[in-house]
Amino acid sequence: MTQTKSDRLAGIILLAVAVLWLVGVYWTIPGVDDGARVGPRGFPLAMGVLLAGLSLLLIVGSFATGGPADAADDVADDAAPDRRAEVWALVATFGFLAIYVVLLDWVGFLLGTVAAVAGFLVVVLKRRSPGMVAAVSLGLALTIWLALGKGMGVYLPHGTLIDWF
Amino acid sequence: MDVIVTALAHAATWQVLAATLFGSAVGLIFGAIPGLTYSMALAMVLPITFGMGNEPAIAVMLSTYIGGMTGGAISAILIGVPGTPSAAATVLDGHMLARNNKASLAIGVATVSAGIGGILSLVIMLVAVQALARVALAFGPAEITALVIFGLSTICGLAEKSLVRGMIGGVLGLMVMSIGQDPLDGIPRFTFGNTTMLQGVDLLVAMIGLFAVPHAIAALSAWKSGREAKVEAAAVNVELPNIKLILAHWWNLLRSSLIGTVIGAIPGTGGPIAAFLAYDQARRFHPHPERMGKGDLAGVIAPETANHAVTGGAMIPLLGLGIPGDPATAIILGGLLIHGIQPGPLLFVEKPAVIANIYVLFLFAYVAVVIMQLYGVRLFVHALRVPAHLLSVGILVMCALGSFAIRNTLFDVVVMMVIGLAGYLLLRARIPVAPILLGLVLGPTLERESRTALIMSEGHLSIFYSSWPALLFFGLALLIIGGHVVGNLRANARARERGKAGVPAA
């Protein structure tokens, strides 16, 4: 995709976000009857209108030839990372975080961190050495637990199903 | 002078030195870990000070505050995730320097700049505390609104190639921060009946998502496609700044110190605004502004000097008027009251020795933090020896934990994920991160102060142009925006002429 097309697509998506935002502001935030002051709706409404206007400018700019200063950059996005690797990284990152949140909620910080990190090392990073997997997952979890949880009194998540530590 | 010498003699005890080292270490650790804040560290150390004498207690509080502020630069430079909101502007050039194998130099420069900024702000505080306190009092909601608008005008400089994309980023940041309970009327906005959402999106959670998640995705993506940069253990350079290098930036240091001290003296503003303003000024005065954002030391010096000068500036309303400017100074104020010290104008008249003690302990705290961090550089840069894909696991764990720790709720981890995904998509759409950050930082202040000003004036806009500070800052903002728009139009015209003449773009 060229950068002009990418700008156009981004502009359309942002315009849709702005319209949804404005609809949400109108329907869910009450205004104030007092015309002399700005109510809770005023600021988000202004931001939604600004975003809509700027998105339109982005779309119009992508159609204008020679308009924007960066039109000269309108080349294929060769610098972009490998698409398959990028999608894989997105799934790996958000998959890890989603599973980690669930584990923190169910089994608490220590068990949750050991399980999530060990799982990530084995499944995503294909580390097969049990010693390395155990050292990294246990080392990371125990260091944080001891230094922050016990040493500095930072509150760490407790499990709702298992609450050992 | 005699009072200062006496204060020095009082402070030079092993109890005070130990307290300063302890506070500095706690502050540095809390500051360096994204999500753990120095306000949290101060709240944690405050009960420890109850059994101490006045000097060690003040030493612990001040060094924790200063250590926390300084520690934010470590993660900002090493992993590209600011440890504190004040270090957000440091990421722009600091992390680029780390990627160019100059992490130790960047941390060293950040540390020395922090020390210079803090100590210069102390000098300014010494000579101008009463005058600056009066200036600070002249700042009401309208003047702070003007200052924030001036701060937002720096988006022009941070917008990289396209002003429109930069402004989109800024507006998105402002929008995110308007989610939650309305600051004046208490009306829920976009909370969808969820009580956790009433508190809105925490600034640090948003910053962690915005920086850490795209960083992890990029690291994993590079590893998967075999494009990960290999770092040999011996290749991680430990290089510290020398005096010549620091002196070469004397004007940047002085200017940023002044910006930080003045901004710090205005309650309700704080480090992030000062850091971004100083960064923008450094870019304007730079002989090669195009180098900023690509790993230039001036881009580390300016924000770090300014956000540390804020610590001295913040002491001005705190000590001179008894007004804390942010949560951290509010905790310090609480600590001072517990120890029988009542800040305010009378303190300077009735107990000058206490004021002198505070100045000396402030100086001690800076010296301790700078020494600890300069020694620590050799340790911190070892993090870069871990391959990026493995480091990303640790970063994700720390960021999830940091997001949780701010309000002790897993909901914030989910918010961090959502903002991380949005941040990644925006980066792919070439929306620059810095304006988003600026919107996040300035959004709550802009809304609260502008609406308060309008309530005070019963809806009349004249309040925004009826005082000299408001007029000054609005005028400066207009000048910056106008100058940038004219510059862009000229650049476009030149590009079109070159296109017609068939000359390739420079």
XYZ file of C-alpha atoms in Angstrom:
671
model
C 0.000 0.000 0.000
C 1.349 3.461 -0.876
C 1.505 6.108 1.792
C -1.204 8.150 0.056
C -3.583 5.195 0.188
C -2.547 4.515 3.777
C -3.343 8.161 4.674
C -6.727 7.888 2.963
C -7.603 4.702 4.832
C -6.407 6.178 8.151
C -8.442 9.321 7.477
C -11.611 7.312 6.774
C -11.180 5.175 9.909
C -10.473 8.239 12.069
C -13.502 10.014 10.596
C -15.633 6.996 11.529
C -14.152 7.100 15.060
C -14.962 10.816 15.297
C -18.564 10.278 14.133
C -19.039 7.405 16.614
C -17.507 9.545 19.359
C -19.840 12.463 18.581
C -22.883 10.158 18.562
C -21.711 8.715 21.898
C -21.218 12.209 23.363
C -24.650 13.312 22.219
C -26.504 10.251 23.490
C -24.675 9.392 26.682
C -23.419 12.669 28.217
C -26.023 15.100 29.497
C -25.614 18.773 28.590
C -26.310 21.705 30.913
C -29.211 24.110 30.636
C -27.081 27.005 31.847
C -25.863 28.639 28.652
C -23.261 30.651 30.561
C -20.922 27.729 31.157
C -19.441 24.729 29.404
C -20.969 21.496 30.663
C -19.486 17.981 30.766
C -20.392 17.507 27.109
C -18.547 20.563 25.813
C -14.930 19.400 25.817
C -15.481 15.895 24.328
C -17.832 17.410 21.750
C -15.214 19.942 20.695
C -12.579 17.201 20.453
C -14.874 15.026 18.318
C -15.557 17.908 15.925
C -11.823 18.682 15.733
C -10.972 15.049 14.993
C -13.643 14.885 12.285
C -12.302 18.061 10.686
C -8.685 16.899 10.813
C -9.608 13.472 9.413
C -11.364 15.184 6.518
C -8.225 17.265 5.935
C -6.153 14.083 5.894
C -8.497 12.492 3.343
C -8.625 15.613 1.151
C -4.840 15.975 1.400
C -4.390 12.414 0.166
C -6.404 13.249 -2.983
C -4.673 16.552 -3.670
C -1.707 16.106 -5.994
C 1.411 17.924 -4.911
C -0.466 19.423 -1.985
C 1.018 18.123 1.224
C 4.691 18.618 1.814
C 5.167 14.933 2.262
C 3.530 13.972 -1.043
C 7.011 13.365 -2.385
C 7.229 10.469 0.021
C 4.390 8.685 -1.709
C 6.226 5.464 -2.272
C 5.398 1.861 -1.507
C 5.909 1.164 2.170
C 9.064 -0.938 1.734
C 10.336 -0.131 5.203
C 7.340 -1.882 6.752
C 8.161 -5.087 8.593
C 7.340 -8.470 7.105
C 3.502 -8.630 7.266
C 3.334 -12.258 8.419
C 5.896 -11.644 11.149
C 4.043 -8.505 12.197
C 0.691 -10.313 12.500
C 2.423 -13.138 14.383
C 3.989 -10.616 16.787
C 0.614 -8.909 17.328
C -1.058 -12.236 18.140
C 1.849 -13.297 20.380
C 1.883 -10.001 22.315
C -1.855 -9.690 22.859
C -2.293 -13.434 23.360
C 0.352 -13.332 26.085
C -1.165 -10.273 27.771
C -4.724 -11.671 27.626
C -3.680 -15.036 29.107
C -1.505 -13.277 31.690
C -4.399 -11.081 32.876
C -6.624 -14.160 33.277
C -3.878 -16.038 35.150
C -3.207 -13.073 37.446
C -6.888 -12.957 38.251
C -7.210 -16.704 38.850
C -3.934 -17.780 40.461
C -2.262 -14.542 41.537
C 1.079 -12.960 40.683
C 3.652 -15.636 41.462
C 2.017 -18.682 39.854
C 0.509 -16.599 37.073
C 3.826 -15.037 36.103
C 5.743 -18.332 36.201
C 3.092 -20.051 34.053
C 2.669 -17.180 31.567
C 6.392 -16.557 31.054
C 7.216 -20.289 30.800
C 4.367 -20.752 28.320
C 5.559 -17.801 26.257
C 9.130 -19.093 26.152
C 8.058 -22.596 25.091
C 5.144 -21.862 22.758
C 6.095 -18.536 21.208
C 9.882 -18.352 21.406
C 10.339 -22.155 20.941
C 12.806 -22.458 23.825
C 13.160 -26.158 24.578
C 15.720 -26.138 27.387
C 13.816 -26.871 30.635
C 16.621 -25.315 32.681
C 16.490 -22.063 30.743
C 12.683 -21.897 30.810
C 12.588 -22.585 34.549
C 15.409 -20.146 35.319
C 13.865 -17.261 33.372
C 10.253 -17.748 34.489
C 11.040 -18.510 38.130
C 13.851 -15.951 38.300
C 11.708 -13.124 36.931
C 8.683 -13.925 39.083
C 10.640 -14.474 42.302
C 12.798 -11.369 41.833
C 9.743 -9.142 41.386
C 7.844 -10.865 44.189
C 10.708 -10.531 46.659
C 11.975 -7.081 45.663
C 8.725 -5.270 45.030
C 6.109 -7.342 46.833
C 7.988 -8.211 49.984
C 10.814 -5.648 50.040
C 8.937 -2.519 49.036
C 5.391 -3.401 49.927
C 3.966 -3.014 46.402
C 0.571 -4.721 46.234
C 0.720 -7.615 43.734
C -2.355 -9.360 42.271
C -3.905 -12.108 44.397
C -5.701 -15.062 42.794
C -9.432 -15.564 43.075
C -9.135 -19.370 42.637
C -5.720 -20.026 44.180
C -4.154 -17.517 46.572
C -0.951 -19.070 47.834
C 1.213 -15.964 48.173
C 25.138 32.795 54.918
C 25.669 31.818 58.560
C 22.351 30.021 58.490
C 23.454 27.976 55.475
C 26.786 27.050 57.117
C 24.939 25.974 60.265
C 22.501 23.951 58.154
C 25.429 22.292 56.385
C 26.911 21.337 59.750
C 23.544 19.926 60.883
C 23.116 17.961 57.670
C 26.605 16.443 57.626
C 25.719 13.567 59.948
C 25.711 9.877 59.169
C 21.951 9.686 59.859
C 21.196 12.334 57.238
C 23.596 10.806 54.719
C 22.128 7.324 55.252
C 18.607 8.734 54.959
C 19.537 10.524 51.730
C 21.031 7.362 50.210
C 18.028 5.285 51.264
C 15.532 7.767 49.815
C 17.530 8.128 46.596
C 17.661 4.347 46.092
C 13.924 3.887 46.728
C 13.089 6.817 44.460
C 15.363 5.604 41.656
C 13.828 2.104 41.748
C 10.240 3.374 41.769
C 11.009 5.945 39.095
C 12.734 3.465 36.822
C 9.875 0.948 36.781
C 7.029 2.082 34.519
C 3.839 2.220 36.545
C 5.456 2.681 39.930
C 5.467 6.387 40.702
C 7.483 8.565 43.030
C 4.220 9.610 44.679
C 3.779 5.913 45.530
C 7.363 5.771 46.829
C 6.805 8.906 48.937
C 3.607 7.497 50.397
C 5.544 4.342 51.233
C 8.501 6.075 52.928
C 6.435 8.690 54.777
C 5.502 6.401 57.714
C 9.177 5.398 58.024
C 10.056 9.056 58.732
C 7.669 9.352 61.696
C 10.290 8.120 64.171
C 13.124 10.194 62.690
C 14.414 13.622 63.550
C 13.532 16.538 61.267
C 16.689 16.526 59.147
C 16.777 12.780 58.306
C 13.012 12.799 57.700
C 13.199 15.710 55.246
C 16.253 14.078 53.639
C 14.310 10.837 53.026
C 11.339 12.689 51.530
C 13.330 15.009 49.283
C 15.711 12.315 48.032
C 12.815 9.932 47.297
C 11.088 12.695 45.346
C 14.228 13.619 43.407
C 15.355 9.997 42.920
C 11.909 9.103 41.578
C 11.995 11.955 39.109
C 15.506 11.020 37.931
C 14.820 7.271 37.691
C 12.152 7.837 35.048
C 14.847 8.516 32.463
C 16.448 5.067 32.884
C 13.559 3.080 31.412
C 12.774 5.904 28.974
C 16.255 5.589 27.483
C 16.870 1.844 27.802
C 13.537 0.362 26.773
C 11.670 3.342 25.356
C 9.000 3.315 28.074
C 9.011 6.381 30.372
C 9.194 5.466 34.040
C 7.367 8.675 34.973
C 5.192 11.085 32.945
C 7.959 13.691 33.270
C 10.328 11.417 31.333
C 7.967 11.077 28.359
C 9.814 13.692 26.282
C 13.140 11.992 27.079
C 12.050 8.886 25.156
C 12.075 10.767 21.842
C 15.852 11.145 21.617
C 17.034 9.085 24.580
C 15.781 5.776 23.254
C 17.141 6.525 19.789
C 20.555 7.054 21.385
C 20.223 3.684 23.154
C 19.426 2.039 19.831
C 22.612 3.597 18.462
C 24.619 1.950 21.274
C 24.870 5.200 23.249
C 22.599 4.245 26.157
C 25.208 4.893 28.827
C 26.063 8.285 27.361
C 22.369 9.172 27.218
C 21.761 8.088 30.824
C 24.918 9.870 31.931
C 23.895 13.083 30.180
C 20.351 12.768 31.540
C 21.730 12.320 35.065
C 24.134 15.241 34.911
C 21.456 17.450 33.304
C 19.055 16.424 36.055
C 21.599 17.427 38.694
C 22.369 20.747 37.010
C 18.663 21.503 36.463
C 17.842 20.699 40.067
C 20.723 22.666 41.538
C 20.125 25.687 39.278
C 16.477 25.644 40.330
C 17.690 25.625 43.935
C 19.791 28.732 43.250
C 16.804 30.441 41.619
C 14.671 29.356 44.570
C 17.229 30.874 46.968
C 17.269 34.284 45.339
C 13.722 34.593 44.039
C 11.416 32.524 46.192
C 9.224 35.433 47.302
C 9.089 37.093 43.882
C 8.340 33.817 42.072
C 5.684 32.937 44.612
C 3.960 36.223 43.751
C 4.213 35.420 40.005
C 2.760 31.970 40.703
C -0.179 33.581 42.479
C -0.899 35.636 39.348
C -1.681 32.351 37.560
C -5.377 31.610 37.771
C -7.375 29.208 35.576
C -7.321 31.538 32.532
C -3.540 31.958 32.685
C -2.980 28.211 33.142
C -5.291 27.581 30.152
C -3.134 29.949 28.097
C 0.016 28.199 29.293
C -1.440 24.799 28.345
C -2.461 26.095 24.903
C 1.103 27.344 24.511
C 2.269 23.863 25.536
C -0.047 22.286 22.962
C 1.364 24.577 20.262
C 4.597 22.596 20.556
C 2.737 19.891 18.608
C 3.840 21.908 15.559
C 7.426 21.029 16.331
C 6.694 17.448 17.357
C 4.464 16.687 14.374
C 7.366 15.527 12.216
C 6.344 15.945 8.561
C 2.621 16.586 8.724
C 0.938 19.130 10.964
C -2.446 17.495 10.320
C -1.250 14.082 11.508
C 0.404 15.706 14.528
C -2.794 17.522 15.449
C -4.786 14.302 15.034
C -2.424 12.707 17.548
C -2.859 15.591 19.979
C -6.662 15.523 19.680
C -6.733 11.735 20.203
C -4.687 12.183 23.381
C -7.077 14.879 24.620
C -10.066 12.631 23.807
C -8.693 9.654 25.744
C -8.192 11.807 28.825
C -11.791 13.062 28.737
C -13.066 9.514 29.436
C -14.241 8.990 33.027
C -15.890 11.231 35.568
C -16.208 14.838 34.470
C -13.748 16.870 36.612
C -16.206 19.626 37.561
C -19.734 18.203 37.528
C -18.943 14.567 38.327
C -20.972 13.320 35.339
C -19.721 9.965 33.969
C -18.463 10.105 30.379
C -18.034 6.968 28.240
C -17.950 4.773 31.347
C -20.797 2.499 30.138
C -21.913 1.864 33.706
C -18.494 0.529 34.735
C -17.514 2.029 38.095
C -13.797 1.341 37.498
C -13.976 3.613 34.458
C -15.194 6.514 36.586
C -11.574 7.341 37.464
C -10.834 7.617 33.764
C -7.736 6.462 31.953
C -4.649 6.860 34.105
C -1.900 8.826 32.364
C 0.780 6.273 33.212
C -1.360 3.343 32.039
C -1.885 5.140 28.734
C 1.823 5.880 28.404
C 2.814 2.301 29.186
C 0.418 1.003 26.540
C 1.523 3.575 24.009
C 5.237 2.825 24.358
C 5.652 -0.709 25.714
C 3.206 -2.646 23.549
C 4.409 -1.342 20.158
C 7.979 -1.878 21.391
C 7.277 -5.548 22.214
C 5.474 -6.108 18.896
C 8.376 -4.587 16.967
C 10.937 -6.701 18.878
C 9.022 -9.952 18.359
C 8.315 -9.126 14.729
C 12.015 -8.432 14.072
C 12.985 -11.712 15.758
C 10.423 -13.720 13.777
C 11.558 -12.272 10.453
C 15.227 -12.763 11.363
C 15.908 -8.993 11.388
C 16.698 -8.655 15.091
C 19.892 -6.694 15.719
C 22.448 -8.932 17.373
C 24.158 -7.281 20.347
C 27.498 -8.761 21.259
C 28.258 -8.573 24.967
C 31.447 -6.627 24.314
C 29.647 -4.203 22.009
C 27.579 -2.600 24.764
C 29.437 0.606 25.281
C 29.828 2.303 28.666
C 30.601 5.931 27.904
C 29.986 8.755 30.332
C 29.745 12.449 29.449
C 32.730 14.701 30.089
C 32.662 18.308 31.257
C 33.436 19.637 27.767
C 30.382 17.905 26.326
C 28.138 19.231 29.084
C 29.508 22.786 28.801
C 28.859 22.742 25.057
C 25.149 22.662 25.964
C 25.292 25.458 28.587
C 22.585 27.570 26.942
C 20.220 24.579 26.657
C 20.868 23.772 30.341
C 20.274 27.339 31.495
C 17.187 27.873 29.342
C 15.633 24.546 30.337
C 16.370 25.218 34.023
C 14.555 28.542 33.815
C 11.596 26.976 32.004
C 11.413 24.159 34.562
C 11.683 26.440 37.604
C 9.000 28.847 36.397
C 6.629 26.044 35.324
C 7.287 24.195 38.581
C 6.347 27.299 40.570
C 2.872 27.291 39.001
C 0.651 24.851 40.918
C -1.188 22.324 38.753
C 1.332 22.260 35.912
C 4.390 20.093 36.557
C 7.236 18.140 34.985
C 5.681 16.836 31.755
C 4.656 20.305 30.547
C 8.061 21.749 31.416
C 9.855 18.867 29.699
C 7.912 19.230 26.452
C 8.260 23.036 26.416
C 12.009 22.765 27.003
C 12.294 20.074 24.319
C 10.492 22.308 21.834
C 12.730 25.254 22.674
C 15.823 23.052 22.283
C 14.581 22.066 18.819
C 13.981 25.703 17.879
C 17.449 26.823 18.988
C 19.210 23.753 17.542
C 21.509 24.494 14.589
C 20.193 21.267 12.967
C 16.582 20.898 14.200
C 16.034 17.977 11.839
C 18.343 15.899 14.058
C 16.014 16.181 17.041
C 13.992 13.027 17.580
C 16.670 10.953 15.871
C 19.014 10.581 18.837
C 20.419 14.009 19.666
C 21.834 14.733 23.120
C 20.096 18.131 23.163
C 16.822 16.206 23.119
C 17.820 14.444 26.356
C 19.367 17.453 28.082
C 16.391 19.787 27.611
C 13.588 17.638 29.070
C 15.723 16.173 31.851
C 17.033 19.591 32.945
C 13.552 21.123 32.845
C 11.697 18.364 34.658
C 14.280 18.409 37.447
C 14.227 22.181 37.660
C 10.532 21.664 38.351
C 11.477 20.081 41.681
C 13.044 23.366 42.819
C 10.244 25.386 41.270
C 7.628 23.274 43.040
C 9.274 24.115 46.362
C 8.531 27.803 45.786
C 4.738 27.668 46.265
C 5.190 24.790 48.720
C 7.550 26.616 51.067
C 6.584 30.198 50.240
C 2.807 29.789 50.255
C 2.125 26.322 51.644
C 0.530 25.274 48.331
C 1.525 21.866 46.896
C 1.621 21.808 43.092
C 1.149 18.065 42.566
C 0.460 14.840 44.535
C 4.154 14.313 45.334
C 4.633 17.766 46.873
C 1.316 17.315 48.691
C 2.784 14.231 50.393
C 5.944 16.198 51.226
C 3.764 18.962 52.674
C 2.005 16.344 54.815
C 5.383 15.042 55.967
C 6.588 18.545 56.878
C 3.408 19.216 58.869
C 3.792 15.917 60.723
C 7.286 17.036 61.693
C 5.974 20.358 63.004
C 7.027 22.486 60.035
C 4.254 24.749 58.749
C 5.225 26.026 55.265
C 4.108 29.526 54.340
C 5.441 33.096 54.258
C 5.925 33.132 58.029
C 8.311 30.196 57.875
C 10.903 32.415 56.143
C 10.618 35.021 58.877
C 10.230 32.855 61.953
C 12.346 29.802 61.108
C 15.016 30.709 58.520
C 17.145 27.836 59.837
C 14.507 25.317 58.774
C 14.421 26.821 55.277
C 18.219 26.671 55.098
C 18.087 23.028 56.207
C 15.640 22.227 53.434
C 17.872 23.936 50.839
C 20.927 22.008 52.017
C 19.075 18.683 52.122
C 17.752 19.387 48.630
C 21.347 19.854 47.461
C 22.462 16.658 49.242
C 19.646 14.721 47.614
C 20.714 15.835 44.146
C 24.353 14.990 44.764
C 23.408 11.526 46.095
C 21.039 10.781 43.223
C 23.560 11.883 40.580
C 26.379 9.815 42.117
C 24.198 6.718 42.521
C 22.859 6.930 39.003
C 26.250 7.563 37.397
C 27.624 4.487 39.163
C 24.475 2.599 38.261
C 24.861 3.280 34.525
C 27.358 0.422 34.248
C 24.733 -1.872 35.757
C 21.698 -0.575 33.880
C 23.192 -0.981 30.399
C 23.515 -4.732 30.992
C 19.800 -4.865 30.198
C 20.765 -4.168 26.570
C 22.782 -7.399 26.434
C 19.590 -9.420 26.687
C 18.226 -10.125 23.175
C 15.310 -7.787 22.418
C 12.736 -10.579 21.991
C 13.593 -12.044 25.416
C 13.674 -8.594 27.007
C 10.207 -7.924 25.588
C 8.752 -10.702 27.799
C 10.163 -9.011 30.888
C 8.942 -5.617 29.674
C 5.416 -6.951 29.131
C 5.372 -8.514 32.608
C 6.644 -5.315 34.244
C 4.216 -3.166 32.266
C 1.243 -5.376 33.195
C 2.362 -5.228 36.808
C 2.977 -1.474 36.662
C -0.463 -0.844 35.145
C -2.024 -2.990 37.887
C -0.088 -1.336 40.719
C -1.305 2.213 40.024
C -4.863 1.519 41.216
C -4.648 -2.184 42.135
C -7.027 -3.274 39.406
C -6.563 -5.664 36.481
C -8.942 -3.469 34.519
C -6.052 -1.034 34.024
C -4.001 -3.836 32.426
C -6.825 -4.329 29.915
C -6.925 -0.552 29.299
C -3.164 -0.658 28.739
C -3.653 -3.423 26.136
C -6.381 -1.488 24.295
C -4.284 1.698 24.211
C -1.272 -0.356 23.141
C -3.175 -1.781 20.167
C -4.520 1.647 19.229
C -1.023 3.127 19.598
C 0.453 0.469 17.323
C -2.176 1.037 14.640
C -1.672 4.808 14.858
C 2.080 4.373 14.488
C 1.500 2.262 11.379
C -0.710 5.084 10.072
C 2.238 7.457 10.621
C 0.493 9.388 13.414
C 3.444 10.542 15.561
C 3.510 9.472 19.214
C 4.792 12.711 20.772
C 1.644 14.795 20.072
C -0.527 11.947 21.437
C 1.539 12.113 24.607
C 1.196 15.863 24.804
C -2.577 15.523 24.503
C -2.605 12.878 27.238
C -0.479 15.026 29.541
C -2.249 18.328 28.980
C -5.829 17.136 28.426
C -7.102 17.075 32.027
C -5.486 20.435 32.893
C -6.818 22.083 29.733
C -10.405 21.001 30.355
C -10.419 21.671 34.107
C -8.794 25.094 33.928
C -10.631 26.399 30.850
C -14.015 25.407 32.250
C -13.180 26.834 35.667
C -12.131 30.098 34.017
C -15.439 30.270 32.139
C -17.394 29.582 35.331
C -15.483 32.412 37.049
C -16.275 34.825 34.226
C -19.883 33.592 33.921
C -19.249 32.480 30.360
C -17.414 35.587 29.130
C -14.396 34.809 26.975
C -12.818 38.096 28.024
C -11.234 36.325 30.986
C -8.771 34.781 28.537
C -7.424 38.135 27.389
C -7.711 40.270 30.479
C -4.312 39.550 32.071
C -0.768 39.882 30.800
C 0.328 36.245 31.404
C -2.688 34.916 29.463
C -2.121 37.359 26.603
C 1.585 36.550 26.540
C 1.097 32.778 26.297
C -1.768 32.984 23.796
C 0.357 35.349 21.693
C 3.336 32.991 21.799
C 1.113 30.045 20.832
C -0.285 31.995 17.877
C 3.217 32.967 16.772
C 4.402 29.337 16.869
C 1.373 27.960 15.030
C 1.382 30.804 12.470
C 5.102 30.421 11.868
C 4.773 26.698 11.346
C 1.818 27.010 8.944
C 3.612 29.669 6.879
C 6.768 27.541 6.848
C 4.793 24.517 5.650
C 3.052 26.499 2.904
C 6.408 27.824 1.681
C 7.923 24.328 1.711
C 4.956 23.019 -0.315
C 5.291 25.842 -2.822
C 9.006 25.120 -3.217
C 8.270 21.394 -3.633
C 5.708 22.177 -6.366
C 8.154 24.480 -8.185
C 10.858 21.816 -8.027
C 8.332 19.276 -9.316
C 7.491 21.508 -12.294
C 11.166 22.101 -13.045
C 11.908 18.380 -12.743
C 14.465 18.904 -9.954
C 14.547 16.054 -7.412
C 13.637 16.968 -3.829
C 16.582 17.683 -1.531
